[in-house]
PDB file of C-alpha atoms in Angstrom:
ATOM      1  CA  UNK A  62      -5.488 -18.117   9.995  1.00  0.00           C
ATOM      2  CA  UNK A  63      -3.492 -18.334  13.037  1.00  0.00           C
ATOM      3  CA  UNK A  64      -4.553 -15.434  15.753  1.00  0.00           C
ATOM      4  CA  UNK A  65      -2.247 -12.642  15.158  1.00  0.00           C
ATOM      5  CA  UNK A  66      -4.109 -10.133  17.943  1.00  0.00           C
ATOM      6  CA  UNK A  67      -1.803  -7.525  18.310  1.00  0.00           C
ATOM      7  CA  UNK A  68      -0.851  -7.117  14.808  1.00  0.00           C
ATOM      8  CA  UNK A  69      -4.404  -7.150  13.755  1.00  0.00           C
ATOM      9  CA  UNK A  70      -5.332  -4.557  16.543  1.00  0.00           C
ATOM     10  CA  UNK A  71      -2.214  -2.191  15.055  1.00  0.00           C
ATOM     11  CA  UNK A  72      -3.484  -2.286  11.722  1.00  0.00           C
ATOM     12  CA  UNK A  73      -6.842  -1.511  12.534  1.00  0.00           C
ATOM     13  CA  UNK A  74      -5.659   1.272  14.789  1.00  0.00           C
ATOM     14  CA  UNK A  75      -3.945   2.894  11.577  1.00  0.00           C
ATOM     15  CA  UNK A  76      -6.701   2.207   9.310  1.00  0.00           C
ATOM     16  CA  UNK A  77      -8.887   4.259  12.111  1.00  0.00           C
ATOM     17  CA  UNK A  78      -7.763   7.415  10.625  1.00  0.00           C
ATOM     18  CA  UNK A  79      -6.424   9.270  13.577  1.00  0.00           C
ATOM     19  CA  UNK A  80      -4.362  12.496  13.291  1.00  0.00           C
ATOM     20  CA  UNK A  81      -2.295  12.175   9.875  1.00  0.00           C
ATOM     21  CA  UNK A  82      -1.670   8.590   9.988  1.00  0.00           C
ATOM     22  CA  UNK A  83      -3.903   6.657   7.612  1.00  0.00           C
ATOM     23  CA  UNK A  84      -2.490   3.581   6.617  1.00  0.00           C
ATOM     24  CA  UNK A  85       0.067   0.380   7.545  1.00  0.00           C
ATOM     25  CA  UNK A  86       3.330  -0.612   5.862  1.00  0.00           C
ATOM     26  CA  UNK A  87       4.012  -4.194   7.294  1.00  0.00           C
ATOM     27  CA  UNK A  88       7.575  -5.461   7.174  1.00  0.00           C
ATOM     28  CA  UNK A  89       7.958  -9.347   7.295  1.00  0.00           C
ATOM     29  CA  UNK A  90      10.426 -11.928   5.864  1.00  0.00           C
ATOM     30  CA  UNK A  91       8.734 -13.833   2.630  1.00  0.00           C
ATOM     31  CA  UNK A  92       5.934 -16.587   3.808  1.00  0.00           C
ATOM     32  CA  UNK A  93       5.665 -15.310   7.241  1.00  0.00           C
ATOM     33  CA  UNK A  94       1.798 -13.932   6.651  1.00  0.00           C
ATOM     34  CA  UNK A  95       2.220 -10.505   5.903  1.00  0.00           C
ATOM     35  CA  UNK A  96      -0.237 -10.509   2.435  1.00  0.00           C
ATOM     36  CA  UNK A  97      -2.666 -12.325   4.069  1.00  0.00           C
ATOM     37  CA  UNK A  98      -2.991 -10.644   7.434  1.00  0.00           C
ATOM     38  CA  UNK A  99      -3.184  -7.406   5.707  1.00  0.00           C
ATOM     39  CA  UNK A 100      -5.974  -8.833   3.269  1.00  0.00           C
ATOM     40  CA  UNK A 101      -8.331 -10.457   6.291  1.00  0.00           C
ATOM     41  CA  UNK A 102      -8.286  -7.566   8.112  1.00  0.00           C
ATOM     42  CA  UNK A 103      -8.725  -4.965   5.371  1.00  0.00           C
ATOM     43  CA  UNK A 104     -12.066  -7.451   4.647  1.00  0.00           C
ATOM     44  CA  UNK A 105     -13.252  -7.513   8.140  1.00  0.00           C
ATOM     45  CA  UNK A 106     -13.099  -4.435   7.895  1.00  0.00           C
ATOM     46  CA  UNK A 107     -15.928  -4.391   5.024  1.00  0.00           C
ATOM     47  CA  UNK A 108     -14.773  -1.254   2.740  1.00  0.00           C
ATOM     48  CA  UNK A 109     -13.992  -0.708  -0.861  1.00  0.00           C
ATOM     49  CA  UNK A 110     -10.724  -2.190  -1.690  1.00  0.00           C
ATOM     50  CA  UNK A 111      -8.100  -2.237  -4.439  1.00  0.00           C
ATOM     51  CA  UNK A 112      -5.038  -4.702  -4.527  1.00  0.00           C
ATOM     52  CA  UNK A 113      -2.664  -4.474  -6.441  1.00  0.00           C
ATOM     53  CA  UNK A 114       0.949  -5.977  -6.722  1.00  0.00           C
ATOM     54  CA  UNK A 115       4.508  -4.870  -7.277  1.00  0.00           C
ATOM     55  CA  UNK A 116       6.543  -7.458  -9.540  1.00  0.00           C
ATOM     56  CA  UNK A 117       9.760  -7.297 -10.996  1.00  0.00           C
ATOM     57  CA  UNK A 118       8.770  -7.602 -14.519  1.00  0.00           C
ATOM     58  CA  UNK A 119       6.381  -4.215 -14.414  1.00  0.00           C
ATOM     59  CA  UNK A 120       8.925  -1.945 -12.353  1.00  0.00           C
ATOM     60  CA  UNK A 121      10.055   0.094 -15.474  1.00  0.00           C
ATOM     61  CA  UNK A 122       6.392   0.736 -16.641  1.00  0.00           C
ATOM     62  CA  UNK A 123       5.237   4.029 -14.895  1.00  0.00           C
ATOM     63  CA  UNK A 124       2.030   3.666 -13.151  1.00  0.00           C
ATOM     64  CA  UNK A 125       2.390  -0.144 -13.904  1.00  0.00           C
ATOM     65  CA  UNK A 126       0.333  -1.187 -10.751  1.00  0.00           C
ATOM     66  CA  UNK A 127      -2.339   0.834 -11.528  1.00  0.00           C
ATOM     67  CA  UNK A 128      -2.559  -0.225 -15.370  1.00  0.00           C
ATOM     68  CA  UNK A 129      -6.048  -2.097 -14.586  1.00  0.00           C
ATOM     69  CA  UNK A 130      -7.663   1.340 -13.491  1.00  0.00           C
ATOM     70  CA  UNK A 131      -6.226   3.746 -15.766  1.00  0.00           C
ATOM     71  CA  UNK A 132      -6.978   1.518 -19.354  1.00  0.00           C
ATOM     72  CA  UNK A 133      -5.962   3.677 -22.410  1.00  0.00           C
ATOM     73  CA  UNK A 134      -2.170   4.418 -22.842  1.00  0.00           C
ATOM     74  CA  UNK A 135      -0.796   7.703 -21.002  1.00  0.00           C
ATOM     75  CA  UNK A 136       0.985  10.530 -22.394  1.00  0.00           C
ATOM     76  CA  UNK A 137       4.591  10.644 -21.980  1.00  0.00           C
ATOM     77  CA  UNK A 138       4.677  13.132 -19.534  1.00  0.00           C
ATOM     78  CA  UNK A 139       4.707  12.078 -15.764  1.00  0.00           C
ATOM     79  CA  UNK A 140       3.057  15.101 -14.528  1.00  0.00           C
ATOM     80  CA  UNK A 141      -0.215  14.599 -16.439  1.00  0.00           C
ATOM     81  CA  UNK A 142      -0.030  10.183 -16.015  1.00  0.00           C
ATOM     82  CA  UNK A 143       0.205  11.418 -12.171  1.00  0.00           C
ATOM     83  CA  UNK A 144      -2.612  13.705 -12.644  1.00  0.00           C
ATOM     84  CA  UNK A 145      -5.054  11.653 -14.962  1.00  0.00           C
ATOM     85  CA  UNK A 146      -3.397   8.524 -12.265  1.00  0.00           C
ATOM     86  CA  UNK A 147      -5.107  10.620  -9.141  1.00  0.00           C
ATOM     87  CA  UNK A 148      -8.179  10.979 -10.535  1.00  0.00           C
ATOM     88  CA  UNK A 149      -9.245   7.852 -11.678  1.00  0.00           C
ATOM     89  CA  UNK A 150      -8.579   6.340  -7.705  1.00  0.00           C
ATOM     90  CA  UNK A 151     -10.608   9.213  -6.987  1.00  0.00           C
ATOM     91  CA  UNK A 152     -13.345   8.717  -9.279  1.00  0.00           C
ATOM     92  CA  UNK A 153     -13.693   4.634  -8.233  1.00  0.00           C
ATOM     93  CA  UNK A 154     -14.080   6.080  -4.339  1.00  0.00           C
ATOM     94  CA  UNK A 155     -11.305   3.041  -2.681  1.00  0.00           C
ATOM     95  CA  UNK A 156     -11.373   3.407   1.079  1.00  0.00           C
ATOM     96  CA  UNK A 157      -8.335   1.622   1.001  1.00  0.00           C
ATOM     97  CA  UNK A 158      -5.547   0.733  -1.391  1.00  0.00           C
ATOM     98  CA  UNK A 159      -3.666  -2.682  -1.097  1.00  0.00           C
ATOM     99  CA  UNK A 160      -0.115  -3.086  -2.277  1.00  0.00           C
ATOM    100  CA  UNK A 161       1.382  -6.147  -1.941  1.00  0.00           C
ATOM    101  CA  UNK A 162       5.317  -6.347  -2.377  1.00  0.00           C
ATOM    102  CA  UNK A 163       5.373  -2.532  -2.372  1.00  0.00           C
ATOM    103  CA  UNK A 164       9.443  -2.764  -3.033  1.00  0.00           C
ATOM    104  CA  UNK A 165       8.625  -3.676  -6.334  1.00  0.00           C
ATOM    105  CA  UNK A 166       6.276  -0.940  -7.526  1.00  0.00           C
ATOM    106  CA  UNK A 167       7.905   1.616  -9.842  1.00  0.00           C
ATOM    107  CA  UNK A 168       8.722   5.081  -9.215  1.00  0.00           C
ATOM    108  CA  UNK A 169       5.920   6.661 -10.345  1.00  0.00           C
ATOM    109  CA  UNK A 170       3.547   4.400  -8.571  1.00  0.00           C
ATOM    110  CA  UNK A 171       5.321   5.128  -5.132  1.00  0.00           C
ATOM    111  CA  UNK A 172       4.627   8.593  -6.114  1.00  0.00           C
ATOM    112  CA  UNK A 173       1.347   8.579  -6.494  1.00  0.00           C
ATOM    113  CA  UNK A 174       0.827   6.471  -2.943  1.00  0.00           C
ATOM    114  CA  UNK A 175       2.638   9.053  -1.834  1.00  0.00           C
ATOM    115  CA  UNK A 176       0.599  11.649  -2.803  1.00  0.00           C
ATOM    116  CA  UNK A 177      -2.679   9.923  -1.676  1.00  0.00           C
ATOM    117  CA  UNK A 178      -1.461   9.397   1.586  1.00  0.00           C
ATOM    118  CA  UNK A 179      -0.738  12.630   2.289  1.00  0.00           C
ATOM    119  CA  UNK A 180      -3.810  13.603   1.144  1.00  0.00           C
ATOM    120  CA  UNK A 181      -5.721  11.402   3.241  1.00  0.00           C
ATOM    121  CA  UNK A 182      -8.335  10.523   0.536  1.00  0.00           C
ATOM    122  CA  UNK A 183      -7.462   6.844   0.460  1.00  0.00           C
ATOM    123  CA  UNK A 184      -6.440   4.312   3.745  1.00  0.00           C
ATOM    124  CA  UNK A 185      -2.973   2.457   2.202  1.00  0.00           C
ATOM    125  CA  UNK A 186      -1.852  -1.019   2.928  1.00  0.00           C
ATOM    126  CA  UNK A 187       1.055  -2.329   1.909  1.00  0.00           C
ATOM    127  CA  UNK A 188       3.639  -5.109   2.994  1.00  0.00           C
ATOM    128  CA  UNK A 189       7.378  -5.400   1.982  1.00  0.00           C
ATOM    129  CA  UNK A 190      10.127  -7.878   2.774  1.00  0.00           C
ATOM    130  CA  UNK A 191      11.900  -6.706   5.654  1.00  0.00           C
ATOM    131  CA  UNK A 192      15.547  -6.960   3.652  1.00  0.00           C
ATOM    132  CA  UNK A 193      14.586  -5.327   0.232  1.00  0.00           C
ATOM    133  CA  UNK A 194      15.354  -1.481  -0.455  1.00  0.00           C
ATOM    134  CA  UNK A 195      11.975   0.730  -0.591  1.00  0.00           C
ATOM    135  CA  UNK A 196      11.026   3.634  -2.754  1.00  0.00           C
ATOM    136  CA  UNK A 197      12.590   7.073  -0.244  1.00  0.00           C
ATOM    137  CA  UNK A 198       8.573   8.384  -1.455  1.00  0.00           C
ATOM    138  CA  UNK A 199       7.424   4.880   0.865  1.00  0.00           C
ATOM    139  CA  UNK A 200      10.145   5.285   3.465  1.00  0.00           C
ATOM    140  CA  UNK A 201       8.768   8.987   3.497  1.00  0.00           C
ATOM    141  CA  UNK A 202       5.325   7.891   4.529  1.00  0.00           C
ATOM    142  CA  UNK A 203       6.045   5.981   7.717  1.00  0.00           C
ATOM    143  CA  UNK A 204       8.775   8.606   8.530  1.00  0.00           C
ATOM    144  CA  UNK A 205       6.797  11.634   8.293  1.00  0.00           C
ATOM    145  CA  UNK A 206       3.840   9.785   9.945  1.00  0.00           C
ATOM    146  CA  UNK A 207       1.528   9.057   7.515  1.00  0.00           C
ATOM    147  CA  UNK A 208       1.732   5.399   7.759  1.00  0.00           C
ATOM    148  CA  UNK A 209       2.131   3.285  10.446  1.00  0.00           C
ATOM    149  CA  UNK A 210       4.958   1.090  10.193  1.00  0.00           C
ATOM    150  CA  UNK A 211       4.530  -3.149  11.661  1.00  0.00           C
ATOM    151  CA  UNK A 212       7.211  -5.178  11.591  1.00  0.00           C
ATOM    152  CA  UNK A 213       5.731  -9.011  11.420  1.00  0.00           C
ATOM    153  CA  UNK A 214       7.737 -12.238  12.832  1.00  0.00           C
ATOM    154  CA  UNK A 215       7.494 -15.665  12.489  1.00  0.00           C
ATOM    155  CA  UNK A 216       4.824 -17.060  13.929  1.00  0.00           C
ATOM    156  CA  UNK A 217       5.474 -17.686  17.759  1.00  0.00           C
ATOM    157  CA  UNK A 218       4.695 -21.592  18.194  1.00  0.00           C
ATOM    158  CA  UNK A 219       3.615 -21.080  21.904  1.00  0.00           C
TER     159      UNK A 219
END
């Protein structure tokens, strides 16, 4: 991986916990690194971790990125998938979420980030492309402080 220092120290500054902010949202046009900088140093870091991915094809099923922790089918109503959602990230004890492409992630989902973040019990990591609209529950995050938002460039050739 090509040294990326001071994007690497700013995302393990907001992974540090300090005051409210527990968490990155990295910003970056498609191929420019921002999956894989997020995943090295979320594994330097050595804690649990859960990735998961928004896609296009699962934005209309609530919850849809967290399908692979949640198993059975939900009830219908969103307060109790939220509920039953929140617990079972609790109950697997994730220091840190992943998210790649967190534009894509349905509503719900982006709910439920939201409402981990805030309550500090997971770190979140998530990258977006820089031109696509996000979720106002992710915007929220970074603009209220909870995350820490990084835009990422090109790489510099120097």
């Amino acid at each position: 991986m090509v040294p990326r220092d001071r994007e690497v120290t700013a995302i393990r500054a907001a992974l540090d916990c300090r005051a409210d902010v527990c968490g990155v949202l990295i910003f970056g046009e498609p191929g420019v690194g921002k999956t894989t900088l997020a995943r090295s140093v979320t594994q330097s870091l050595r804690m649990p971790a859960h990735w998961v991915a928004g896609a296009e094809s699962a934005r209309s099923v609530p919850l849809g990125i967290f399908a692979s922790l949640l198993g059975s089918p939900m009830s219908g109503d969103p307060v109790a998938m939220l509920a039953d959602a929140f617990e079972a990230v609790r109950r697997e004890h994730f220091s840190v979420i992943g998210v790649d492409d967190i534009h894509l992630v349905d509503p719900l989902s982006a709910t439920l980030l939201h409402q981990l973040a805030v309550e500090g019990s997971v770190r979140i990591v998530a990258t977006a492309r820089t031109a696509e609209p996000i979720p106002d529950t992710i915007t929220a995050l970074w603009k209220d402080g909870y995350l820490t938002r990084l835009d990422v460039g090109p790489f510099d050739k120097t």
